[in-house]
């Protein structure tokens, strides 16, 4: 647990909010494409908050359009951001 937190911090990650009619579909497409997401929390029926790596975030543009969701960056965390 601590080791995975350290690795995520070293590589950098983003906390994002995904809103749309079917945020679960967005998560399914991310899983199918091998994009790692963690710490998923449902904020409302149509909104979720999650953490994703910087590399994974770059792959989200097509996925967001395909699943008709909006992505908002809440926070940027990690060593690359601090430097």
PDB file of N, CA and C in Angstrom:
ATOM      1  N   UNK A   1       0.825  -1.186   0.000  1.00  0.00           N
ATOM      2  CA  UNK A   1       0.000   0.000   0.000  1.00  0.00           C
ATOM      3  C   UNK A   1       0.874   1.256   0.000  1.00  0.00           C
ATOM      4  N   UNK A   2       1.791   1.322   0.902  1.00  0.00           N
ATOM      5  CA  UNK A   2       2.668   2.479   0.982  1.00  0.00           C
ATOM      6  C   UNK A   2       3.565   2.563  -0.248  1.00  0.00           C
ATOM      7  N   UNK A   3       4.020   1.416  -0.730  1.00  0.00           N
ATOM      8  CA  UNK A   3       4.876   1.401  -1.908  1.00  0.00           C
ATOM      9  C   UNK A   3       4.131   1.908  -3.136  1.00  0.00           C
ATOM     10  N   UNK A   4       2.884   1.518  -3.301  1.00  0.00           N
ATOM     11  CA  UNK A   4       2.124   1.996  -4.459  1.00  0.00           C
ATOM     12  C   UNK A   4       1.872   3.501  -4.363  1.00  0.00           C
ATOM     13  N   UNK A   5       1.624   4.022  -3.174  1.00  0.00           N
ATOM     14  CA  UNK A   5       1.463   5.468  -3.007  1.00  0.00           C
ATOM     15  C   UNK A   5       2.733   6.210  -3.376  1.00  0.00           C
ATOM     16  N   UNK A   6       3.871   5.664  -2.973  1.00  0.00           N
ATOM     17  CA  UNK A   6       5.158   6.278  -3.283  1.00  0.00           C
ATOM     18  C   UNK A   6       5.409   6.283  -4.787  1.00  0.00           C
ATOM     19  N   UNK A   7       5.114   5.181  -5.452  1.00  0.00           N
ATOM     20  CA  UNK A   7       5.311   5.094  -6.904  1.00  0.00           C
ATOM     21  C   UNK A   7       4.405   6.091  -7.623  1.00  0.00           C
ATOM     22  N   UNK A   8       3.148   6.189  -7.205  1.00  0.00           N
ATOM     23  CA  UNK A   8       2.235   7.147  -7.826  1.00  0.00           C
ATOM     24  C   UNK A   8       2.725   8.574  -7.609  1.00  0.00           C
ATOM     25  N   UNK A   9       3.266   8.864  -6.433  1.00  0.00           N
ATOM     26  CA  UNK A   9       3.764  10.203  -6.150  1.00  0.00           C
ATOM     27  C   UNK A   9       4.979  10.527  -7.011  1.00  0.00           C
ATOM     28  N   UNK A  10       5.869   9.569  -7.174  1.00  0.00           N
ATOM     29  CA  UNK A  10       7.071   9.801  -7.972  1.00  0.00           C
ATOM     30  C   UNK A  10       6.719  10.033  -9.443  1.00  0.00           C
ATOM     31  N   UNK A  11       5.783   9.261  -9.975  1.00  0.00           N
ATOM     32  CA  UNK A  11       5.402   9.402 -11.383  1.00  0.00           C
ATOM     33  C   UNK A  11       4.472  10.588 -11.625  1.00  0.00           C
ATOM     34  N   UNK A  12       3.708  10.979 -10.628  1.00  0.00           N
ATOM     35  CA  UNK A  12       2.757  12.072 -10.754  1.00  0.00           C
ATOM     36  C   UNK A  12       1.376  11.568 -11.121  1.00  0.00           C
ATOM     37  N   UNK A  13       0.370  12.232 -10.602  1.00  0.00           N
ATOM     38  CA  UNK A  13      -1.001  11.851 -10.900  1.00  0.00           C
ATOM     39  C   UNK A  13      -1.921  13.055 -10.797  1.00  0.00           C
ATOM     40  N   UNK A  14      -3.120  12.893 -11.312  1.00  0.00           N
ATOM     41  CA  UNK A  14      -4.129  13.938 -11.288  1.00  0.00           C
ATOM     42  C   UNK A  14      -5.370  13.429 -10.578  1.00  0.00           C
ATOM     43  N   UNK A  15      -6.028  14.305  -9.868  1.00  0.00           N
ATOM     44  CA  UNK A  15      -7.345  14.008  -9.303  1.00  0.00           C
ATOM     45  C   UNK A  15      -8.341  14.679 -10.239  1.00  0.00           C
ATOM     46  N   UNK A  16      -9.237  13.878 -10.822  1.00  0.00           N
ATOM     47  CA  UNK A  16     -10.179  14.419 -11.801  1.00  0.00           C
ATOM     48  C   UNK A  16     -11.608  14.099 -11.394  1.00  0.00           C
ATOM     49  N   UNK A  17     -12.527  14.906 -11.929  1.00  0.00           N
ATOM     50  CA  UNK A  17     -13.952  14.671 -11.746  1.00  0.00           C
ATOM     51  C   UNK A  17     -14.543  14.381 -13.120  1.00  0.00           C
ATOM     52  N   UNK A  18     -15.256  13.283 -13.224  1.00  0.00           N
ATOM     53  CA  UNK A  18     -15.882  12.868 -14.478  1.00  0.00           C
ATOM     54  C   UNK A  18     -17.386  12.985 -14.303  1.00  0.00           C
ATOM     55  N   UNK A  19     -18.021  13.755 -15.170  1.00  0.00           N
ATOM     56  CA  UNK A  19     -19.470  13.922 -15.070  1.00  0.00           C
ATOM     57  C   UNK A  19     -20.110  13.670 -16.427  1.00  0.00           C
ATOM     58  N   UNK A  20     -21.238  13.041 -16.390  1.00  0.00           N
ATOM     59  CA  UNK A  20     -21.987  12.699 -17.598  1.00  0.00           C
ATOM     60  C   UNK A  20     -23.080  11.711 -17.228  1.00  0.00           C
ATOM     61  N   UNK A  21     -23.810  11.252 -18.221  1.00  0.00           N
ATOM     62  CA  UNK A  21     -24.918  10.345 -17.933  1.00  0.00           C
ATOM     63  C   UNK A  21     -24.451   8.954 -17.522  1.00  0.00           C
ATOM     64  N   UNK A  22     -23.328   8.487 -18.068  1.00  0.00           N
ATOM     65  CA  UNK A  22     -22.859   7.136 -17.774  1.00  0.00           C
ATOM     66  C   UNK A  22     -21.370   7.131 -17.424  1.00  0.00           C
ATOM     67  N   UNK A  23     -20.976   7.573 -16.224  1.00  0.00           N
ATOM     68  CA  UNK A  23     -19.559   7.555 -15.871  1.00  0.00           C
ATOM     69  C   UNK A  23     -19.008   6.135 -15.733  1.00  0.00           C
ATOM     70  N   UNK A  24     -19.883   5.149 -15.503  1.00  0.00           N
ATOM     71  CA  UNK A  24     -19.427   3.760 -15.412  1.00  0.00           C
ATOM     72  C   UNK A  24     -18.901   3.273 -16.758  1.00  0.00           C
ATOM     73  N   UNK A  25     -19.525   3.733 -17.827  1.00  0.00           N
ATOM     74  CA  UNK A  25     -19.057   3.372 -19.166  1.00  0.00           C
ATOM     75  C   UNK A  25     -17.648   3.917 -19.400  1.00  0.00           C
ATOM     76  N   UNK A  26     -17.388   5.118 -18.920  1.00  0.00           N
ATOM     77  CA  UNK A  26     -16.062   5.712 -19.010  1.00  0.00           C
ATOM     78  C   UNK A  26     -15.033   4.826 -18.308  1.00  0.00           C
ATOM     79  N   UNK A  27     -15.367   4.348 -17.114  1.00  0.00           N
ATOM     80  CA  UNK A  27     -14.454   3.468 -16.375  1.00  0.00           C
ATOM     81  C   UNK A  27     -14.234   2.152 -17.108  1.00  0.00           C
ATOM     82  N   UNK A  28     -15.276   1.603 -17.721  1.00  0.00           N
ATOM     83  CA  UNK A  28     -15.138   0.351 -18.473  1.00  0.00           C
ATOM     84  C   UNK A  28     -14.207   0.515 -19.670  1.00  0.00           C
ATOM     85  N   UNK A  29     -14.317   1.632 -20.376  1.00  0.00           N
ATOM     86  CA  UNK A  29     -13.445   1.867 -21.527  1.00  0.00           C
ATOM     87  C   UNK A  29     -12.001   2.065 -21.061  1.00  0.00           C
ATOM     88  N   UNK A  30     -11.810   2.769 -19.958  1.00  0.00           N
ATOM     89  CA  UNK A  30     -10.458   2.935 -19.409  1.00  0.00           C
ATOM     90  C   UNK A  30      -9.845   1.581 -19.052  1.00  0.00           C
ATOM     91  N   UNK A  31     -10.622   0.727 -18.436  1.00  0.00           N
ATOM     92  CA  UNK A  31     -10.130  -0.598 -18.066  1.00  0.00           C
ATOM     93  C   UNK A  31      -9.798  -1.420 -19.306  1.00  0.00           C
ATOM     94  N   UNK A  32     -10.618  -1.323 -20.336  1.00  0.00           N
ATOM     95  CA  UNK A  32     -10.376  -2.075 -21.569  1.00  0.00           C
ATOM     96  C   UNK A  32      -9.112  -1.614 -22.276  1.00  0.00           C
ATOM     97  N   UNK A  33      -8.782  -0.344 -22.146  1.00  0.00           N
ATOM     98  CA  UNK A  33      -7.582   0.190 -22.796  1.00  0.00           C
ATOM     99  C   UNK A  33      -6.356   0.151 -21.901  1.00  0.00           C
ATOM    100  N   UNK A  34      -6.497  -0.385 -20.704  1.00  0.00           N
ATOM    101  CA  UNK A  34      -5.357  -0.548 -19.813  1.00  0.00           C
ATOM    102  C   UNK A  34      -4.926   0.713 -19.090  1.00  0.00           C
ATOM    103  N   UNK A  35      -5.831   1.648 -18.913  1.00  0.00           N
ATOM    104  CA  UNK A  35      -5.526   2.893 -18.197  1.00  0.00           C
ATOM    105  C   UNK A  35      -5.838   2.674 -16.726  1.00  0.00           C
ATOM    106  N   UNK A  36      -4.843   2.879 -15.902  1.00  0.00           N
ATOM    107  CA  UNK A  36      -4.987   2.636 -14.473  1.00  0.00           C
ATOM    108  C   UNK A  36      -5.660   3.821 -13.792  1.00  0.00           C
ATOM    109  N   UNK A  37      -6.755   3.557 -13.098  1.00  0.00           N
ATOM    110  CA  UNK A  37      -7.428   4.549 -12.262  1.00  0.00           C
ATOM    111  C   UNK A  37      -7.590   3.947 -10.874  1.00  0.00           C
ATOM    112  N   UNK A  38      -7.570   4.790  -9.849  1.00  0.00           N
ATOM    113  CA  UNK A  38      -7.715   4.297  -8.490  1.00  0.00           C
ATOM    114  C   UNK A  38      -8.402   5.352  -7.630  1.00  0.00           C
ATOM    115  N   UNK A  39      -8.751   4.950  -6.432  1.00  0.00           N
ATOM    116  CA  UNK A  39      -9.419   5.828  -5.459  1.00  0.00           C
ATOM    117  C   UNK A  39     -10.684   6.448  -6.065  1.00  0.00           C
ATOM    118  N   UNK A  40     -11.551   5.608  -6.583  1.00  0.00           N
ATOM    119  CA  UNK A  40     -12.773   6.056  -7.250  1.00  0.00           C
ATOM    120  C   UNK A  40     -13.856   6.293  -6.194  1.00  0.00           C
ATOM    121  N   UNK A  41     -14.470   7.477  -6.248  1.00  0.00           N
ATOM    122  CA  UNK A  41     -15.543   7.814  -5.309  1.00  0.00           C
ATOM    123  C   UNK A  41     -16.704   8.405  -6.090  1.00  0.00           C
ATOM    124  N   UNK A  42     -17.894   7.925  -5.794  1.00  0.00           N
ATOM    125  CA  UNK A  42     -19.095   8.462  -6.439  1.00  0.00           C
ATOM    126  C   UNK A  42     -19.550   9.691  -5.655  1.00  0.00           C
ATOM    127  N   UNK A  43     -19.662  10.825  -6.352  1.00  0.00           N
ATOM    128  CA  UNK A  43     -20.111  12.060  -5.726  1.00  0.00           C
ATOM    129  C   UNK A  43     -21.619  12.249  -5.865  1.00  0.00           C
ATOM    130  N   UNK A  44     -22.155  11.829  -7.001  1.00  0.00           N
ATOM    131  CA  UNK A  44     -23.590  11.860  -7.228  1.00  0.00           C
ATOM    132  C   UNK A  44     -23.912  10.770  -8.244  1.00  0.00           C
ATOM    133  N   UNK A  45     -25.137  10.742  -8.711  1.00  0.00           N
ATOM    134  CA  UNK A  45     -25.535   9.702  -9.655  1.00  0.00           C
ATOM    135  C   UNK A  45     -24.771   9.801 -10.974  1.00  0.00           C
ATOM    136  N   UNK A  46     -24.433  11.010 -11.372  1.00  0.00           N
ATOM    137  CA  UNK A  46     -23.780  11.220 -12.665  1.00  0.00           C
ATOM    138  C   UNK A  46     -22.355  11.754 -12.545  1.00  0.00           C
ATOM    139  N   UNK A  47     -21.766  11.719 -11.365  1.00  0.00           N
ATOM    140  CA  UNK A  47     -20.430  12.283 -11.174  1.00  0.00           C
ATOM    141  C   UNK A  47     -19.589  11.355 -10.315  1.00  0.00           C
ATOM    142  N   UNK A  48     -18.325  11.156 -10.728  1.00  0.00           N
ATOM    143  CA  UNK A  48     -17.361  10.391  -9.933  1.00  0.00           C
ATOM    144  C   UNK A  48     -16.062  11.182  -9.847  1.00  0.00           C
ATOM    145  N   UNK A  49     -15.307  10.915  -8.803  1.00  0.00           N
ATOM    146  CA  UNK A  49     -13.972  11.497  -8.628  1.00  0.00           C
ATOM    147  C   UNK A  49     -12.989  10.350  -8.574  1.00  0.00           C
ATOM    148  N   UNK A  50     -11.848  10.508  -9.250  1.00  0.00           N
ATOM    149  CA  UNK A  50     -10.858   9.442  -9.283  1.00  0.00           C
ATOM    150  C   UNK A  50      -9.471  10.023  -9.476  1.00  0.00           C
ATOM    151  N   UNK A  51      -8.484   9.155  -9.305  1.00  0.00           N
ATOM    152  CA  UNK A  51      -7.096   9.530  -9.537  1.00  0.00           C
ATOM    153  C   UNK A  51      -6.580   8.751 -10.726  1.00  0.00           C
ATOM    154  N   UNK A  52      -5.751   9.418 -11.532  1.00  0.00           N
ATOM    155  CA  UNK A  52      -5.216   8.809 -12.748  1.00  0.00           C
ATOM    156  C   UNK A  52      -3.798   9.325 -12.970  1.00  0.00           C
ATOM    157  N   UNK A  53      -2.957   8.497 -13.566  1.00  0.00           N
ATOM    158  CA  UNK A  53      -1.588   8.911 -13.837  1.00  0.00           C
ATOM    159  C   UNK A  53      -1.573   9.978 -14.936  1.00  0.00           C
ATOM    160  N   UNK A  54      -0.484  10.710 -14.999  1.00  0.00           N
ATOM    161  CA  UNK A  54      -0.355  11.744 -16.028  1.00  0.00           C
ATOM    162  C   UNK A  54      -0.346  11.104 -17.418  1.00  0.00           C
ATOM    163  N   UNK A  55       0.343  10.004 -17.548  1.00  0.00           N
ATOM    164  CA  UNK A  55       0.399   9.295 -18.826  1.00  0.00           C
ATOM    165  C   UNK A  55      -0.994   8.805 -19.241  1.00  0.00           C
ATOM    166  N   UNK A  56      -1.757   8.308 -18.291  1.00  0.00           N
ATOM    167  CA  UNK A  56      -3.105   7.848 -18.589  1.00  0.00           C
ATOM    168  C   UNK A  56      -4.038   8.993 -18.951  1.00  0.00           C
ATOM    169  N   UNK A  57      -3.828  10.150 -18.337  1.00  0.00           N
ATOM    170  CA  UNK A  57      -4.685  11.303 -18.614  1.00  0.00           C
ATOM    171  C   UNK A  57      -4.557  11.747 -20.065  1.00  0.00           C
ATOM    172  N   UNK A  58      -3.383  11.616 -20.623  1.00  0.00           N
ATOM    173  CA  UNK A  58      -3.161  12.016 -22.019  1.00  0.00           C
ATOM    174  C   UNK A  58      -3.964  11.170 -22.995  1.00  0.00           C
ATOM    175  N   UNK A  59      -4.360   9.979 -22.599  1.00  0.00           N
ATOM    176  CA  UNK A  59      -5.123   9.078 -23.462  1.00  0.00           C
ATOM    177  C   UNK A  59      -6.634   9.291 -23.360  1.00  0.00           C
ATOM    178  N   UNK A  60      -7.072  10.198 -22.503  1.00  0.00           N
ATOM    179  CA  UNK A  60      -8.499  10.331 -22.210  1.00  0.00           C
ATOM    180  C   UNK A  60      -9.297  11.147 -23.202  1.00  0.00           C
ATOM    181  N   UNK A  61      -8.677  11.880 -24.094  1.00  0.00           N
ATOM    182  CA  UNK A  61      -9.438  12.781 -24.966  1.00  0.00           C
ATOM    183  C   UNK A  61     -10.428  12.013 -25.836  1.00  0.00           C
ATOM    184  N   UNK A  62      -9.979  10.946 -26.456  1.00  0.00           N
ATOM    185  CA  UNK A  62     -10.878  10.153 -27.286  1.00  0.00           C
ATOM    186  C   UNK A  62     -11.922   9.411 -26.482  1.00  0.00           C
ATOM    187  N   UNK A  63     -11.524   8.953 -25.309  1.00  0.00           N
ATOM    188  CA  UNK A  63     -12.451   8.209 -24.456  1.00  0.00           C
ATOM    189  C   UNK A  63     -13.569   9.116 -23.958  1.00  0.00           C
ATOM    190  N   UNK A  64     -13.234  10.343 -23.581  1.00  0.00           N
ATOM    191  CA  UNK A  64     -14.248  11.274 -23.090  1.00  0.00           C
ATOM    192  C   UNK A  64     -15.259  11.598 -24.184  1.00  0.00           C
ATOM    193  N   UNK A  65     -14.791  11.776 -25.396  1.00  0.00           N
ATOM    194  CA  UNK A  65     -15.705  12.067 -26.495  1.00  0.00           C
ATOM    195  C   UNK A  65     -16.582  10.854 -26.810  1.00  0.00           C
ATOM    196  N   UNK A  66     -15.994   9.675 -26.763  1.00  0.00           N
ATOM    197  CA  UNK A  66     -16.732   8.449 -27.082  1.00  0.00           C
ATOM    198  C   UNK A  66     -17.830   8.156 -26.070  1.00  0.00           C
ATOM    199  N   UNK A  67     -17.557   8.418 -24.801  1.00  0.00           N
ATOM    200  CA  UNK A  67     -18.519   8.093 -23.746  1.00  0.00           C
ATOM    201  C   UNK A  67     -19.383   9.280 -23.325  1.00  0.00           C
ATOM    202  N   UNK A  68     -19.211  10.426 -23.947  1.00  0.00           N
ATOM    203  CA  UNK A  68     -20.010  11.631 -23.690  1.00  0.00           C
ATOM    204  C   UNK A  68     -19.956  12.069 -22.229  1.00  0.00           C
ATOM    205  N   UNK A  69     -18.729  12.183 -21.698  1.00  0.00           N
ATOM    206  CA  UNK A  69     -18.545  12.684 -20.342  1.00  0.00           C
ATOM    207  C   UNK A  69     -17.648  13.917 -20.394  1.00  0.00           C
ATOM    208  N   UNK A  70     -17.688  14.697 -19.348  1.00  0.00           N
ATOM    209  CA  UNK A  70     -16.821  15.862 -19.211  1.00  0.00           C
ATOM    210  C   UNK A  70     -15.815  15.576 -18.110  1.00  0.00           C
ATOM    211  N   UNK A  71     -14.582  15.979 -18.335  1.00  0.00           N
ATOM    212  CA  UNK A  71     -13.503  15.738 -17.381  1.00  0.00           C
ATOM    213  C   UNK A  71     -13.003  17.074 -16.868  1.00  0.00           C
ATOM    214  N   UNK A  72     -12.913  17.195 -15.544  1.00  0.00           N
ATOM    215  CA  UNK A  72     -12.417  18.408 -14.904  1.00  0.00           C
ATOM    216  C   UNK A  72     -11.261  18.024 -13.984  1.00  0.00           C
ATOM    217  N   UNK A  73     -10.146  18.728 -14.108  1.00  0.00           N
ATOM    218  CA  UNK A  73      -9.001  18.482 -13.232  1.00  0.00           C
ATOM    219  C   UNK A  73      -9.250  19.196 -11.908  1.00  0.00           C
ATOM    220  N   UNK A  74      -9.196  18.430 -10.819  1.00  0.00           N
ATOM    221  CA  UNK A  74      -9.384  18.998  -9.489  1.00  0.00           C
ATOM    222  C   UNK A  74      -8.041  19.361  -8.878  1.00  0.00           C
ATOM    223  N   UNK A  75      -7.064  18.451  -8.984  1.00  0.00           N
ATOM    224  CA  UNK A  75      -5.748  18.696  -8.397  1.00  0.00           C
ATOM    225  C   UNK A  75      -4.673  17.967  -9.182  1.00  0.00           C
ATOM    226  N   UNK A  76      -3.472  18.544  -9.155  1.00  0.00           N
ATOM    227  CA  UNK A  76      -2.298  17.912  -9.748  1.00  0.00           C
ATOM    228  C   UNK A  76      -1.349  17.606  -8.603  1.00  0.00           C
ATOM    229  N   UNK A  77      -0.886  16.356  -8.524  1.00  0.00           N
ATOM    230  CA  UNK A  77      -0.068  15.923  -7.398  1.00  0.00           C
ATOM    231  C   UNK A  77       1.150  15.156  -7.900  1.00  0.00           C
ATOM    232  N   UNK A  78       2.182  15.123  -7.073  1.00  0.00           N
ATOM    233  CA  UNK A  78       3.333  14.294  -7.371  1.00  0.00           C
ATOM    234  C   UNK A  78       4.602  15.079  -7.570  1.00  0.00           C
ATOM    235  N   UNK A  79       5.668  14.340  -7.704  1.00  0.00           N
ATOM    236  CA  UNK A  79       7.004  14.912  -7.845  1.00  0.00           C
ATOM    237  C   UNK A  79       7.171  15.715  -9.132  1.00  0.00           C
ATOM    238  N   UNK A  80       6.718  15.247 -10.310  1.00  0.00           N
ATOM    239  CA  UNK A  80       6.884  16.064 -11.521  1.00  0.00           C
ATOM    240  C   UNK A  80       6.177  17.411 -11.422  1.00  0.00           C
ATOM    241  N   UNK A  81       5.079  17.461 -10.738  1.00  0.00           N
ATOM    242  CA  UNK A  81       4.340  18.724 -10.575  1.00  0.00           C
ATOM    243  C   UNK A  81       5.099  19.645  -9.633  1.00  0.00           C
ATOM    244  N   UNK A  82       5.665  19.096  -8.562  1.00  0.00           N
ATOM    245  CA  UNK A  82       6.391  19.895  -7.593  1.00  0.00           C
ATOM    246  C   UNK A  82       7.667  20.488  -8.166  1.00  0.00           C
ATOM    247  N   UNK A  83       8.292  19.759  -9.078  1.00  0.00           N
ATOM    248  CA  UNK A  83       9.524  20.251  -9.682  1.00  0.00           C
ATOM    249  C   UNK A  83       9.201  21.222 -10.786  1.00  0.00           C
TER     250      UNK A  83
END
